[in-house]
Amino acid sequence: MKKIGNRFLFGLLYPFSLTCSLVLFSLVAQAANVSVQANVDRNQMGIGDSFTLNLVVQSDEDFELSVPQIPSITGLELLNSWANGTQTQSGMSIINGKTQFSKRVIQDFNYQFSPQKEGVFAIPIVDVRVNGQTYKTNPIKIEVSESFRNGAGQAGRQGAKRIPGRPQFQDDADSNPFQQMPDADDLFNQLMQQRQRLLGQVQGGQAFNGNGQPQGIPNLKFDVNTNEAFFVHVDLDKTEVYEGEQVTATWFIYTRGQLETLDRVKFPDLRGFWKEIIEEVPSLQFSPVIVNGVNYQRAKLASHALFPIKAGTAVVDEFRIKGKVRLPTQFGYGQLHEYTKTSRRTPIKVLPLPQEGKTIAFSGAVGVYRISVKTDGTSFPAHQPFSVKVRFEGMGNAKMIDLPPISWPESIEVFDTKNESKFFKDGQSFKEFEILLIPRKEGELVLPSMNFTYFDPSRKAYVNEQTTELMLNITQGNSQAGAAGALNATGTPVQVAAASEQVYQPAPILELPQSAFSFSTYRLTVYTAVAILIFLAFLMQFLMQIRKFNQEPEFQQLVETKIKTIDQAMIKNDHKKIGSEALNLVYLLAASLAGQRRADLEWSELIKEIPAKTQTQFLNRLTNQFDYFQLLGFSPEDVVRQLLASKPLNTQVEELKEISKEIASKAKSDQKE
């Protein structure tokens, strides 16, 4: 018995101790200070020379990582790659009588390249997985010219040649690759310098010079009345752009006195722009600044990335603020006064995208991007679906990108396509398409290369990228299992019938002795109280439903109103109106499925509130409608034309009406229940 008891105790404590160990390991891994850096031993060379790219991972704790995958770079040939052993450095110091230990673990990877043609190349950002988290390296510029052959032109540049396999470390000022890129044609140079200028303007009220070094209190010159108690000003990083090119708008409030209350009366509408939020400040952080020789306190209100959707003049409209402020006097602060101030409406000149160089593979991407294609393997059974992921990422708004035309082999059936996209605060973004394919023939399958064209504003030209072909092996598959992935004439998946019929088995009947139903006076009182509470709960819910029915407009009526507005815009052929109103309807439908009274959440957050069962029924269709009408309502004209050519508007509107009808019917039945 004692032995059994010990085993039982061990069985209880072992999972607990294992869980504690995993949690402790996770906390230690998260607390580890990890850094990932990319270096090259030279960045100027001629054709036939070579250089080594060195990726260095450092941490103050042991770590686990995957071998980084370097993407293929057109014009640079990968000659060799190797990894050095993990280096561990330990140290001890005594400070004020206390002994402190330090540890540094270093692992580096080396890749030797040789340029095949002259030009300027960019080593892109590389993802490195450390302890399950993704770290990104810095991009690096490589210049290839005959004048740099055999090391010419390297003298005097920062960063001497490094020995491959031995990591070199620099301070923060020297490790910035963009400070060594004076060439305006570099893929990432201008965008990154712009980003540094923006961060220098808005972080902590400090300004930064051209070398990234902090200066004193900013001294600004504005066309404003410095006698005002406070004013609102918008800073734009540029006032002349191409369609779809990013403009960063940052709103600041400047005050000479003590602000006691602040109310955002009107946020800018920003019509004519696709908007992505970089930051909207919940609490103001003031810092000193000088405007036209007068001391002010400045705080950031918001920062947005704006993408103009058509050529002409786009206007950043006003930001209206109401505040109560006390102005400084000789004896402190004076009386409280209320003012309403607005920022000035600022026009932006939007240039049309040039026609020269535009190809059929251009689908609206403006910025600097790269494309990658991958599958989950190289061998798949016939008649079974597998996925191909096409990912676009870079500087700009990747959400506006649509799939370029793809010539699929005849033996492939395209079953479904879905996408995911995100915009980051540093101006980078990605959009990934997952295409579900079903091979219908066995043997070798070649997935064709994909052409992708984007417009680079810094070059003022179109850039074409092309992926490599994917060689796959299609093995013999199960025809019956494959039938589950096939489609019938109505477009719905064919379900394979079960091999055996269900056999009816009578459920056992549980008979209770009569004494089990005898109640004492105490039990009867408790059961009565519980019954009364249940009745009151049902009554309260019923009254709330009645109140909701009387006070809130009918969901069906809201849907019908939106559809009528869309039909009117269809008659006028107003694509922007159709896109915006249809997008509002999609939000309304998703909010209804999520049980929300208002669609005031971001789309990514709103769909998380939809129950899993309902997501299976509606989410994929709603997401397709969301992507389509968002592009229709907020994309440049060229993108809209391509969108309408690939997906007719009438079909999409009819599909939206059908989804609206189904969700409205579901809402009505749920209300009855």
Tab-separated table of C-alpha atoms in Angstrom, residues 563-579 581 649:
chain	number	residue	atom	x	y	z
A	563	ILE	CA	-28.162	47.580	-49.968
A	564	LYS	CA	-30.398	50.347	-51.379
A	565	THR	CA	-27.492	52.799	-51.103
A	566	ILE	CA	-25.231	50.350	-52.941
A	567	ASP	CA	-27.843	49.856	-55.690
A	568	GLN	CA	-28.089	53.627	-56.177
A	569	ALA	CA	-24.306	53.893	-56.441
A	570	MET	CA	-24.341	51.026	-58.971
A	571	ILE	CA	-26.719	53.031	-61.187
A	572	LYS	CA	-24.320	55.994	-61.063
A	573	ASN	CA	-21.312	53.683	-61.587
A	574	ASP	CA	-19.665	55.305	-58.540
A	575	HIS	CA	-17.060	52.698	-57.636
A	576	LYS	CA	-15.706	54.590	-54.629
A	577	LYS	CA	-19.188	54.923	-53.156
A	578	ILE	CA	-19.951	51.246	-53.810
A	579	GLY	CA	-16.692	50.178	-52.172
A	581	GLU	CA	-20.810	51.448	-48.512
A	649	LEU	CA	-18.572	43.976	-59.794
